[in-house]
Amino acid sequence: MLKGTAASEGIGIGKVMVIKEHTLEYTPKQIDDVQAEIQRFKKAVDTFCENTRAKAESVRASAGEKESEILLGHIQMIKDPFMEGEIEKLIQNGTCAESALENMCDTFIAVFSAADDELTKQRATDLRDVKTGVLSVLLGVEEVKISDASKGTVLVAGELTPSMTAGINKENIVGIVTETGGKTSHSAILARALEIPAVLSVEQALTKLEDGMEIIVDGSEGEVIADPDKTQIEEYSKKREKFIEERRELEKYRGQKTKSADGIEYQLCCNIGKPDDAVKAVECDGEGVGLFRTEFLFMDRTSVPTEQEQFEAYKKAALILKGRPMIIRTLDIGGDKELPYLGLEKEENPFMGFRAIRYCLKNRELFKTQIRAILRASSFGEIMIMFPLITCVEELRQGKELVEIAKEELKAGNIPFDENIKVGVMTETSSAGVIADILAKEADFFSIGTNDLTGYTMACDRGNSDVSYLYSPFQPSVLRLIKNIIECGVKNNIPVGMCGEAAGNKLMIPLLIAFGLTEFSVSAPSVLSVRKTVSEWTKEAADKVAEKVMTLLTEEEIVNYLKSVAK
């Protein structure tokens, strides 16, 4: 059995089709006719864009509007004036189009790859896809096609890029296995949209899985079984039927309130990265947005977005939500998510360096511009402001002070905004967890970011395979911090939400009910399953589970116990 990341739920049983990418080798050469080479590059970009639009249309028809935008984003990347301008400068200096493209793309790929979060790293995957696409046109190499795959095929690849995914016929593809990628990668997003079971980051998948081999893909548990015997096929066929029936059952929770079995109501929101993601949140029956990651408005650009540009983005999301609440996290950028135009210095340890609220408080005009934009948008919906990476009360106070200054400026200009806008804290550091009692007296709400909270508390990088075994929100230390944060919020009468991945974990939900969480914020496709899980627990039953969990000594004991009592 091979293990990987459970990226798209379900069971797939079929025969392997290994996707082998063409080599894109070329010999770099010095260019004499610069203008002709620039025209060759531009023609290749136009062809790439034309091909990509066709792929996006295919994805729109098979997966949806939101998913097609992933590919349309590739056009924006290569057509970015800064990107095109820098490539053309290299060509003007005598570099051939292939080398100029590679040099520029590789520079940005290195920047995005150095980030500490999957969403930013995904930009590197997208840019590699763009580079491959344009290079293929320049070299006259046909791109990998998977549209001819026969019924009952399991795709196995080193990396399944969005452009490859565009050719998937979901009637024929029963599973996806890759050597790279995480739950938030575009491969995972598209697999979930197409409802194809997927297991990503399977080590040596291309070595151990061969063309024509029969395999089982368990996208719920992150397991791949090669050459299964008759008993295993029967067992997983039954699991597959059960999973399909459970998915049908989830539909009865659409349009319902999120309530526990004893009638306690919770708010169930979605995490988004850009305004258009709010459409998916509404379509999936989310009750609002618990986390709007605003750093994506700052990426793939050559300069800081203006106040008007930011205002329009926040306003657009608010109007899509039609009165549903939205928490906007202020800029979470820094040494680990470098943007060339910010001129940030390379740091030895970016995880603990000049980032998020620390960067913003030292760049007050940039920060105030964002706050003004959020305040202006607050007149179009129920919007809240959240500061990331808070470690001490001084940071919260300085941020709130800047909010008040921005309010006064808007008042002076007779610009409308919500004067009672709430300002909260993303509790994602061990420090914030320890001083939650202090922060709760000055914050309007908490939202627990379990991804960073787990990493900081366990002093481990989940992307480092040597220490990733420590990365679990079910570690006793992490659970104690989560419990303390929620209890401090409850004691001070402020709402407490959770926007990290753990919020959608069915094993975590009874603990969050017991601790007193008031809001869950998850990926849009997880809304109905979380609502179902919440409905299966009473506070009394959850309290008993939590009481037992807090006596257990290891992460393994806790997870095994929670699995044994799962509904």
Coordinates of C-alpha atoms in Angstrom, one line a residue, residues 430 450-451 453-460 466-484 498 502 505 507-508 511 515 549-560 562:
S430 CA 1.4 30.0 20.5
T450 CA -4.9 26.0 13.1
N451 CA -2.4 25.6 10.3
L453 CA -0.9 27.4 15.3
T454 CA 0.1 23.8 14.9
G455 CA 3.3 24.6 13.1
Y456 CA 4.4 27.2 15.6
T457 CA 3.4 25.1 18.6
M458 CA 5.1 21.9 17.5
A459 CA 8.1 23.9 16.0
C460 CA 7.7 21.9 12.7
D466 CA 11.4 14.5 8.3
V467 CA 9.3 16.4 10.9
S468 CA 5.8 16.4 9.3
Y469 CA 4.7 13.5 11.6
L470 CA 4.6 16.1 14.4
Y471 CA 2.2 18.4 12.4
S472 CA -1.2 17.5 13.7
P473 CA -3.9 19.7 15.4
F474 CA -4.6 16.6 17.6
Q475 CA -1.3 17.0 19.4
P476 CA -2.1 17.5 23.2
S477 CA -0.3 20.8 23.3
V478 CA -2.2 22.2 20.3
L479 CA -5.6 21.0 21.6
R480 CA -4.9 22.7 25.0
L481 CA -4.2 26.0 23.2
I482 CA -7.3 25.7 21.1
K483 CA -9.4 25.0 24.2
N484 CA -7.8 27.9 26.1
M498 CA -11.9 28.5 13.4
A502 CA -9.0 21.4 11.3
N505 CA -12.2 17.6 10.2
L507 CA -12.9 14.1 14.3
M508 CA -12.2 17.6 15.6
L511 CA -14.1 18.8 20.6
F515 CA -14.9 23.8 24.0
V549 CA -9.5 13.3 25.1
M550 CA -7.9 15.8 27.5
T551 CA -6.7 12.8 29.7
L552 CA -4.9 11.1 26.8
L553 CA -1.2 11.6 26.4
T554 CA -0.3 11.2 22.7
E555 CA -1.6 12.3 19.3
E556 CA -2.0 8.7 18.3
E557 CA -4.2 7.9 21.3
I558 CA -6.4 10.9 20.7
V559 CA -6.9 10.2 17.0
N560 CA -7.7 6.5 17.6
L562 CA -11.9 10.0 18.2

